[in-house]
PDB file of C-alpha atoms in Angstrom:
ATOM      1  CA  MET T   1      -2.824  -8.543   7.014  1.00  0.00           C
ATOM      2  CA  ALA T   2      -3.187  -4.909   5.976  1.00  0.00           C
ATOM      3  CA  ASN T   3       0.012  -2.854   5.827  1.00  0.00           C
ATOM      4  CA  TRP T   4       2.193  -5.799   6.959  1.00  0.00           C
ATOM      5  CA  ARG T   5       5.631  -4.557   6.005  1.00  0.00           C
ATOM      6  CA  VAL T   6       9.109  -4.531   7.525  1.00  0.00           C
ATOM      7  CA  ASP T   7      11.515  -1.757   6.549  1.00  0.00           C
ATOM      8  CA  ALA T   8      14.028  -3.304   4.196  1.00  0.00           C
ATOM      9  CA  ALA T   9      16.744  -1.132   5.739  1.00  0.00           C
ATOM     10  CA  LEU T  10      16.442  -3.223   8.857  1.00  0.00           C
ATOM     11  CA  LEU T  11      16.835  -6.463   6.940  1.00  0.00           C
ATOM     12  CA  ALA T  12      19.422  -5.655   4.238  1.00  0.00           C
ATOM     13  CA  LEU T  13      23.007  -4.968   5.219  1.00  0.00           C
ATOM     14  CA  VAL T  14      25.281  -3.290   2.715  1.00  0.00           C
ATOM     15  CA  LEU T  15      28.970  -2.547   2.768  1.00  0.00           C
ATOM     16  CA  GLY T  16      29.968   1.071   2.959  1.00  0.00           C
ATOM     17  CA  GLY T  17      30.656   3.998   5.210  1.00  0.00           C
ATOM     18  CA  GLY T  18      27.302   5.756   5.415  1.00  0.00           C
ATOM     19  CA  GLU T  19      25.794   8.676   3.556  1.00  0.00           C
ATOM     20  CA  ALA T  20      27.918  10.731   1.221  1.00  0.00           C
ATOM     21  CA  GLY T  21      28.859  14.187   2.366  1.00  0.00           C
ATOM     22  CA  VAL T  22      28.466  13.524   6.082  1.00  0.00           C
ATOM     23  CA  THR T  23      31.370  14.775   8.161  1.00  0.00           C
ATOM     24  CA  GLY T  24      32.251  15.036  11.833  1.00  0.00           C
ATOM     25  CA  VAL T  25      32.252  12.525  14.643  1.00  0.00           C
ATOM     26  CA  ALA T  26      29.312  10.491  15.904  1.00  0.00           C
ATOM     27  CA  THR T  27      28.690  11.973  19.343  1.00  0.00           C
ATOM     28  CA  GLY T  28      26.118   9.411  20.439  1.00  0.00           C
ATOM     29  CA  ALA T  29      26.543   5.649  20.221  1.00  0.00           C
ATOM     30  CA  SER T  30      25.131   2.556  21.900  1.00  0.00           C
ATOM     31  CA  VAL T  31      25.647  -1.188  21.617  1.00  0.00           C
ATOM     32  CA  THR T  32      23.359  -4.192  21.453  1.00  0.00           C
ATOM     33  CA  PRO T  33      23.207  -6.661  23.083  1.00  0.00           C
ATOM     34  CA  SER T  34      22.690  -4.059  25.813  1.00  0.00           C
ATOM     35  CA  GLY T  35      22.013  -6.465  28.680  1.00  0.00           C
ATOM     36  CA  PRO T  36      24.597  -7.730  31.195  1.00  0.00           C
ATOM     37  CA  GLU T  37      24.946 -11.165  29.574  1.00  0.00           C
ATOM     38  CA  VAL T  38      25.711 -12.695  26.188  1.00  0.00           C
ATOM     39  CA  ALA T  39      25.756 -16.319  25.091  1.00  0.00           C
ATOM     40  CA  GLU T  40      29.041 -18.046  24.351  1.00  0.00           C
ATOM     41  CA  ASN T  41      28.044 -18.410  20.701  1.00  0.00           C
ATOM     42  CA  LEU T  42      27.261 -14.714  20.171  1.00  0.00           C
ATOM     43  CA  LEU T  43      27.498 -13.999  16.436  1.00  0.00           C
ATOM     44  CA  ARG T  44      26.601 -10.315  16.068  1.00  0.00           C
ATOM     45  CA  ILE T  45      27.216  -7.107  17.960  1.00  0.00           C
ATOM     46  CA  GLU T  46      25.432  -4.000  16.710  1.00  0.00           C
ATOM     47  CA  LEU T  47      26.672  -0.436  17.040  1.00  0.00           C
ATOM     48  CA  HIS T  48      23.956   2.232  16.873  1.00  0.00           C
ATOM     49  CA  LEU T  49      25.069   5.765  15.959  1.00  0.00           C
ATOM     50  CA  ASP T  50      23.343   9.132  15.978  1.00  0.00           C
ATOM     51  CA  ARG T  51      24.816   9.908  12.546  1.00  0.00           C
ATOM     52  CA  PRO T  52      26.730   8.040   9.826  1.00  0.00           C
ATOM     53  CA  LEU T  53      30.499   7.849  10.129  1.00  0.00           C
ATOM     54  CA  PRO T  54      32.651   9.776   7.620  1.00  0.00           C
ATOM     55  CA  ALA T  55      34.431   6.524   6.706  1.00  0.00           C
ATOM     56  CA  ALA T  56      34.090   2.817   7.385  1.00  0.00           C
ATOM     57  CA  LEU T  57      34.635   1.781  10.986  1.00  0.00           C
ATOM     58  CA  ASP T  58      38.320   0.934  11.522  1.00  0.00           C
ATOM     59  CA  MET T  59      38.313  -2.627  12.859  1.00  0.00           C
ATOM     60  CA  THR T  60      41.838  -2.179  14.223  1.00  0.00           C
ATOM     61  CA  HIS T  61      40.117  -0.024  16.844  1.00  0.00           C
ATOM     62  CA  VAL T  62      37.574  -2.731  17.743  1.00  0.00           C
ATOM     63  CA  THR T  63      38.779  -5.129  20.436  1.00  0.00           C
ATOM     64  CA  LEU T  64      37.260  -7.878  22.543  1.00  0.00           C
ATOM     65  CA  LEU T  65      39.038  -8.210  25.893  1.00  0.00           C
ATOM     66  CA  ASP T  66      38.979 -11.152  28.270  1.00  0.00           C
ATOM     67  CA  SER T  67      38.446 -10.854  32.033  1.00  0.00           C
ATOM     68  CA  ALA T  68      42.130 -10.010  32.511  1.00  0.00           C
ATOM     69  CA  GLY T  69      41.929  -7.151  29.994  1.00  0.00           C
ATOM     70  CA  THR T  70      43.903  -9.066  27.357  1.00  0.00           C
ATOM     71  CA  PRO T  71      42.742  -8.785  23.728  1.00  0.00           C
ATOM     72  CA  ILE T  72      41.180 -11.989  22.391  1.00  0.00           C
ATOM     73  CA  PRO T  73      42.898 -12.710  19.041  1.00  0.00           C
ATOM     74  CA  ASP T  74      40.879 -13.334  15.872  1.00  0.00           C
ATOM     75  CA  ALA T  75      37.580 -12.649  17.633  1.00  0.00           C
ATOM     76  CA  PHE T  76      36.040 -10.621  14.762  1.00  0.00           C
ATOM     77  CA  LEU T  77      35.779 -10.780  11.012  1.00  0.00           C
ATOM     78  CA  ASP T  78      37.378  -7.684   9.496  1.00  0.00           C
ATOM     79  CA  LEU T  79      34.069  -6.792   7.884  1.00  0.00           C
ATOM     80  CA  PRO T  80      31.867  -4.159   9.576  1.00  0.00           C
ATOM     81  CA  LEU T  81      28.438  -4.113   7.909  1.00  0.00           C
ATOM     82  CA  PHE T  82      26.447  -0.897   7.605  1.00  0.00           C
ATOM     83  CA  ASP T  83      22.710  -0.641   7.039  1.00  0.00           C
ATOM     84  CA  ARG T  84      21.346   1.752   4.422  1.00  0.00           C
ATOM     85  CA  SER T  85      21.095   4.633   6.864  1.00  0.00           C
ATOM     86  CA  GLY T  86      24.777   4.297   7.748  1.00  0.00           C
ATOM     87  CA  LYS T  87      23.864   4.622  11.415  1.00  0.00           C
ATOM     88  CA  ASN T  88      23.747   0.942  12.380  1.00  0.00           C
ATOM     89  CA  VAL T  89      26.921  -1.118  12.126  1.00  0.00           C
ATOM     90  CA  THR T  90      27.019  -4.893  12.581  1.00  0.00           C
ATOM     91  CA  LEU T  91      30.217  -6.453  13.937  1.00  0.00           C
ATOM     92  CA  LEU T  92      30.514 -10.151  13.155  1.00  0.00           C
ATOM     93  CA  LEU T  93      32.328 -12.469  15.511  1.00  0.00           C
ATOM     94  CA  HIS T  94      34.259 -15.136  13.635  1.00  0.00           C
ATOM     95  CA  PRO T  95      31.564 -17.725  12.712  1.00  0.00           C
ATOM     96  CA  GLY T  96      34.188 -20.431  12.264  1.00  0.00           C
ATOM     97  CA  ARG T  97      34.991 -20.174  15.958  1.00  0.00           C
ATOM     98  CA  ILE T  98      31.302 -20.495  16.845  1.00  0.00           C
ATOM     99  CA  LYS T  99      30.159 -23.501  14.813  1.00  0.00           C
ATOM    100  CA  THR T 100      30.988 -26.753  16.553  1.00  0.00           C
ATOM    101  CA  GLY T 101      33.490 -28.937  14.691  1.00  0.00           C
ATOM    102  CA  VAL T 102      34.521 -26.288  12.138  1.00  0.00           C
ATOM    103  CA  GLY T 103      38.291 -25.775  11.645  1.00  0.00           C
ATOM    104  CA  PRO T 104      38.765 -22.529  13.619  1.00  0.00           C
ATOM    105  CA  ASN T 105      36.493 -23.837  16.374  1.00  0.00           C
ATOM    106  CA  VAL T 106      38.626 -26.951  16.712  1.00  0.00           C
ATOM    107  CA  ALA T 107      41.940 -25.102  16.453  1.00  0.00           C
ATOM    108  CA  LEU T 108      41.177 -21.986  18.517  1.00  0.00           C
ATOM    109  CA  GLY T 109      37.962 -22.705  20.371  1.00  0.00           C
ATOM    110  CA  PRO T 110      35.228 -20.079  20.818  1.00  0.00           C
ATOM    111  CA  ALA T 111      36.304 -16.475  21.287  1.00  0.00           C
ATOM    112  CA  MET T 112      34.190 -16.314  24.440  1.00  0.00           C
ATOM    113  CA  ARG T 113      33.708 -19.009  27.051  1.00  0.00           C
ATOM    114  CA  SER T 114      30.817 -19.522  29.432  1.00  0.00           C
ATOM    115  CA  GLY T 115      31.529 -18.346  32.975  1.00  0.00           C
ATOM    116  CA  GLN T 116      34.009 -15.675  31.939  1.00  0.00           C
ATOM    117  CA  SER T 117      33.511 -11.962  31.417  1.00  0.00           C
ATOM    118  CA  VAL T 118      34.429  -9.951  28.317  1.00  0.00           C
ATOM    119  CA  THR T 119      34.650  -6.295  27.351  1.00  0.00           C
ATOM    120  CA  LEU T 120      34.025  -4.778  23.936  1.00  0.00           C
ATOM    121  CA  ARG T 121      36.184  -1.720  23.359  1.00  0.00           C
ATOM    122  CA  ILE T 122      35.768   0.591  20.360  1.00  0.00           C
ATOM    123  CA  ASP T 123      38.130   3.571  20.201  1.00  0.00           C
ATOM    124  CA  ASP T 124      37.867   4.640  16.551  1.00  0.00           C
ATOM    125  CA  PRO T 125      38.399   8.452  16.645  1.00  0.00           C
ATOM    126  CA  GLN T 126      35.321   8.861  14.443  1.00  0.00           C
ATOM    127  CA  LEU T 127      33.176   8.060  17.480  1.00  0.00           C
ATOM    128  CA  GLY T 128      34.511  11.007  19.432  1.00  0.00           C
ATOM    129  CA  ARG T 129      34.900   8.942  22.602  1.00  0.00           C
ATOM    130  CA  ARG T 130      35.904   5.444  23.598  1.00  0.00           C
ATOM    131  CA  LEU T 131      32.970   3.056  23.876  1.00  0.00           C
ATOM    132  CA  GLU T 132      33.020   0.044  26.187  1.00  0.00           C
ATOM    133  CA  GLN T 133      30.441  -2.640  26.914  1.00  0.00           C
ATOM    134  CA  HIS T 134      30.901  -5.370  29.531  1.00  0.00           C
ATOM    135  CA  TRP T 135      29.211  -8.777  29.488  1.00  0.00           C
ATOM    136  CA  GLN T 136      29.139 -11.967  31.492  1.00  0.00           C
ATOM    137  CA  VAL T 137      29.300 -14.965  29.172  1.00  0.00           C
ATOM    138  CA  THR T 138      26.585 -17.604  29.584  1.00  0.00           C
ATOM    139  CA  PRO T 139      26.209 -21.076  27.975  1.00  0.00           C
ATOM    140  CA  PRO T 140      25.538 -21.132  24.210  1.00  0.00           C
ATOM    141  CA  LEU T 141      22.028 -20.827  22.780  1.00  0.00           C
ATOM    142  CA  ARG T 142      21.651 -23.255  19.896  1.00  0.00           C
ATOM    143  CA  GLU T 143      17.879 -23.521  19.450  1.00  0.00           C
ATOM    144  CA  ARG T 144      15.662 -21.776  16.944  1.00  0.00           C
ATOM    145  CA  ILE T 145      13.482 -18.884  18.142  1.00  0.00           C
ATOM    146  CA  ASP T 146      10.145 -20.235  19.409  1.00  0.00           C
ATOM    147  CA  PRO T 147       7.446 -17.567  20.012  1.00  0.00           C
ATOM    148  CA  ARG T 148       5.463 -20.130  22.008  1.00  0.00           C
ATOM    149  CA  GLN T 149       8.011 -19.539  24.756  1.00  0.00           C
ATOM    150  CA  TRP T 150       7.224 -15.815  24.836  1.00  0.00           C
ATOM    151  CA  THR T 151       4.999 -14.372  27.551  1.00  0.00           C
ATOM    152  CA  VAL T 152       2.370 -11.764  26.645  1.00  0.00           C
ATOM    153  CA  GLN T 153       1.472  -9.523  29.592  1.00  0.00           C
ATOM    154  CA  ALA T 154      -2.278  -8.947  29.703  1.00  0.00           C
ATOM    155  CA  VAL T 155      -3.748  -5.541  28.810  1.00  0.00           C
ATOM    156  CA  ARG T 156      -7.361  -4.432  29.080  1.00  0.00           C
ATOM    157  CA  GLN T 157      -9.660  -2.809  26.543  1.00  0.00           C
ATOM    158  CA  GLY T 158     -10.459   0.874  26.616  1.00  0.00           C
ATOM    159  CA  GLY T 159      -6.989   2.176  27.378  1.00  0.00           C
ATOM    160  CA  ARG T 160      -3.568   2.549  25.803  1.00  0.00           C
ATOM    161  CA  GLN T 161      -1.583   0.455  28.252  1.00  0.00           C
ATOM    162  CA  PRO T 162       1.670  -0.741  26.630  1.00  0.00           C
ATOM    163  CA  LEU T 163       1.656  -4.345  25.505  1.00  0.00           C
ATOM    164  CA  ARG T 164       4.663  -6.198  26.931  1.00  0.00           C
ATOM    165  CA  VAL T 165       5.983  -9.386  25.356  1.00  0.00           C
ATOM    166  CA  VAL T 166       8.836 -11.068  27.223  1.00  0.00           C
ATOM    167  CA  ALA T 167      11.188 -13.510  25.477  1.00  0.00           C
ATOM    168  CA  PRO T 168      13.413 -16.007  27.327  1.00  0.00           C
ATOM    169  CA  ALA T 169      16.508 -14.642  25.549  1.00  0.00           C
ATOM    170  CA  ALA T 170      17.516 -11.424  23.827  1.00  0.00           C
ATOM    171  CA  LEU T 171      16.454 -10.667  20.264  1.00  0.00           C
ATOM    172  CA  ASP T 172      18.486  -8.771  17.680  1.00  0.00           C
ATOM    173  CA  GLY T 173      18.772  -5.055  18.296  1.00  0.00           C
ATOM    174  CA  ASP T 174      16.709  -4.258  15.183  1.00  0.00           C
ATOM    175  CA  ALA T 175      13.884  -6.682  16.011  1.00  0.00           C
ATOM    176  CA  ALA T 176      11.385  -4.076  17.200  1.00  0.00           C
ATOM    177  CA  GLN T 177       9.982  -3.486  13.709  1.00  0.00           C
ATOM    178  CA  ALA T 178       9.924  -7.196  12.829  1.00  0.00           C
ATOM    179  CA  ILE T 179       6.921  -7.793  15.118  1.00  0.00           C
ATOM    180  CA  ALA T 180       3.428  -6.401  14.602  1.00  0.00           C
ATOM    181  CA  VAL T 181       0.001  -6.652  16.233  1.00  0.00           C
ATOM    182  CA  GLN T 182      -3.067  -7.705  14.261  1.00  0.00           C
ATOM    183  CA  GLY T 183      -6.406  -6.645  15.728  1.00  0.00           C
ATOM    184  CA  PRO T 184      -9.713  -8.565  15.816  1.00  0.00           C
ATOM    185  CA  ASP T 185     -10.693  -6.956  12.501  1.00  0.00           C
ATOM    186  CA  GLY T 186      -7.642  -8.453  10.774  1.00  0.00           C
ATOM    187  CA  ARG T 187      -5.918  -5.105  10.365  1.00  0.00           C
ATOM    188  CA  ARG T 188      -2.583  -4.018  11.750  1.00  0.00           C
ATOM    189  CA  VAL T 189      -2.853  -2.107  15.012  1.00  0.00           C
ATOM    190  CA  PRO T 190      -0.958   1.212  14.606  1.00  0.00           C
ATOM    191  CA  GLY T 191       1.471   2.219  17.302  1.00  0.00           C
ATOM    192  CA  VAL T 192       5.094   2.438  18.357  1.00  0.00           C
ATOM    193  CA  ALA T 193       7.279  -0.561  19.225  1.00  0.00           C
ATOM    194  CA  MET T 194      10.584  -0.723  21.062  1.00  0.00           C
ATOM    195  CA  LEU T 195      12.887  -3.240  22.716  1.00  0.00           C
ATOM    196  CA  THR T 196      13.746  -2.950  26.408  1.00  0.00           C
ATOM    197  CA  ALA T 197      15.304  -5.048  29.184  1.00  0.00           C
ATOM    198  CA  GLY T 198      18.381  -5.972  27.192  1.00  0.00           C
ATOM    199  CA  GLU T 199      16.298  -6.765  24.086  1.00  0.00           C
ATOM    200  CA  ARG T 200      14.379  -9.441  25.993  1.00  0.00           C
ATOM    201  CA  GLU T 201      11.145  -7.431  26.066  1.00  0.00           C
ATOM    202  CA  TRP T 202       9.151  -6.114  23.106  1.00  0.00           C
ATOM    203  CA  ARG T 203       6.959  -3.208  24.165  1.00  0.00           C
ATOM    204  CA  PHE T 204       4.178  -1.771  22.014  1.00  0.00           C
ATOM    205  CA  MET T 205       2.218   1.446  22.640  1.00  0.00           C
ATOM    206  CA  PRO T 206      -0.973   1.517  20.535  1.00  0.00           C
ATOM    207  CA  ALA T 207      -1.977   4.730  18.800  1.00  0.00           C
ATOM    208  CA  GLN T 208      -5.590   4.194  19.921  1.00  0.00           C
ATOM    209  CA  ASN T 209      -7.350   2.450  22.786  1.00  0.00           C
ATOM    210  CA  TRP T 210      -7.232  -1.331  22.835  1.00  0.00           C
ATOM    211  CA  ARG T 211     -10.296  -3.088  21.463  1.00  0.00           C
ATOM    212  CA  PRO T 212     -11.665  -6.330  22.944  1.00  0.00           C
ATOM    213  CA  GLY T 213     -11.164  -9.630  21.164  1.00  0.00           C
ATOM    214  CA  THR T 214      -8.489 -11.946  19.877  1.00  0.00           C
ATOM    215  CA  HIS T 215      -5.288 -10.322  18.677  1.00  0.00           C
ATOM    216  CA  LEU T 216      -2.263 -11.821  16.955  1.00  0.00           C
ATOM    217  CA  LEU T 217       1.401 -11.112  17.230  1.00  0.00           C
ATOM    218  CA  ARG T 218       2.787 -11.537  13.734  1.00  0.00           C
ATOM    219  CA  ILE T 219       6.514 -12.113  13.580  1.00  0.00           C
ATOM    220  CA  HIS T 220       8.528 -11.615  10.409  1.00  0.00           C
ATOM    221  CA  PRO T 221      10.141 -14.893   9.281  1.00  0.00           C
ATOM    222  CA  ARG T 222      13.579 -13.263   9.126  1.00  0.00           C
ATOM    223  CA  LEU T 223      13.633 -12.311  12.791  1.00  0.00           C
ATOM    224  CA  GLU T 224      16.895 -13.431  14.395  1.00  0.00           C
ATOM    225  CA  ASP T 225      18.647 -13.374  17.729  1.00  0.00           C
ATOM    226  CA  PRO T 226      22.275 -12.241  18.285  1.00  0.00           C
ATOM    227  CA  GLN T 227      23.418 -15.862  17.877  1.00  0.00           C
ATOM    228  CA  GLY T 228      22.017 -16.069  14.350  1.00  0.00           C
ATOM    229  CA  ASN T 229      19.132 -18.364  15.325  1.00  0.00           C
ATOM    230  CA  ARG T 230      15.946 -17.830  13.331  1.00  0.00           C
ATOM    231  CA  LEU T 231      12.297 -18.847  13.517  1.00  0.00           C
ATOM    232  CA  CYS T 232      12.798 -21.718  11.092  1.00  0.00           C
ATOM    233  CA  SER T 233      16.209 -22.967  12.171  1.00  0.00           C
ATOM    234  CA  ALA T 234      19.107 -22.643  14.577  1.00  0.00           C
ATOM    235  CA  PHE T 235      22.397 -21.149  13.376  1.00  0.00           C
ATOM    236  CA  GLU T 236      24.213 -24.466  13.765  1.00  0.00           C
ATOM    237  CA  GLN T 237      21.552 -26.472  11.947  1.00  0.00           C
ATOM    238  CA  ALA T 238      22.945 -28.167   8.850  1.00  0.00           C
ATOM    239  CA  GLY T 239      22.249 -26.125   5.731  1.00  0.00           C
ATOM    240  CA  GLN T 240      20.915 -23.169   7.715  1.00  0.00           C
ATOM    241  CA  SER T 241      22.523 -20.553   5.486  1.00  0.00           C
ATOM    242  CA  ALA T 242      20.772 -21.974   2.415  1.00  0.00           C
ATOM    243  CA  GLN T 243      17.400 -22.439   4.100  1.00  0.00           C
ATOM    244  CA  ARG T 244      14.783 -19.823   3.298  1.00  0.00           C
ATOM    245  CA  CYS T 245      12.637 -18.747   6.228  1.00  0.00           C
ATOM    246  CA  GLU T 246       9.276 -17.906   4.685  1.00  0.00           C
ATOM    247  CA  GLU T 247       6.701 -18.807   7.335  1.00  0.00           C
ATOM    248  CA  GLU T 248       5.979 -16.029   9.818  1.00  0.00           C
ATOM    249  CA  GLY T 249       5.478 -16.687  13.497  1.00  0.00           C
ATOM    250  CA  ARG T 250       2.098 -16.092  15.156  1.00  0.00           C
ATOM    251  CA  LEU T 251       1.077 -15.811  18.775  1.00  0.00           C
ATOM    252  CA  ALA T 252      -2.532 -15.166  19.777  1.00  0.00           C
ATOM    253  CA  PHE T 253      -3.665 -13.246  22.849  1.00  0.00           C
ATOM    254  CA  ILE T 254      -7.045 -12.012  24.053  1.00  0.00           C
ATOM    255  CA  ILE T 255      -8.002  -8.561  25.315  1.00  0.00           C
ATOM    256  CA  GLU T 256     -11.114  -8.533  27.515  1.00  0.00           C
TER     257      GLU T 256
END
């Protein structure tokens, strides 16, 4: 497929505190998952900033609170991960508390439990303001991502109506650029993609009018959801960390 490429900055996480020489607080910040619910086995929370932080995020100022407002101990790894731009920070919940039968899971149980509510609170002064996100906790999601379960909303030729693709569960916050549209001529359809509806909907606005014929959604093999499930395997699948996902996902749809 022509021009099939995913920005490596969205796929490679590096340790660090952002770009050198950047000072001041980040005045704008948002969190994904952005919807009202998260699964019990949530693995990643992503913080999206309008500018890099002057220093690494201070994890002593990152707290997960239970429904009573009490901090949940040992919920996070003390390892915030920054992408190359320094503006996207991944917070990892303790994987040992997520994987069934692993020591911390047996000793402490999951940090979040289905049916409860939790609050993420980040009050690092570098952010300029306290950030809070509230979620209801739902049962764990332990299946691999299956694009056959996605729903493609029909669009018609001759216009630039946004293509809407609805997934049964939220995708990672950086998943927008991991999905592309291939046109009937085999070339990538240019346009702008974004995630909406709590990262459950992928929306694509084409740069030109839709053409009739069979199109393909092409999904990068390293697409993940916030639970760490991938196209080729679920997070809890034996040997998942060593398994290489190399086969992309494809989903055909027709424009008439």
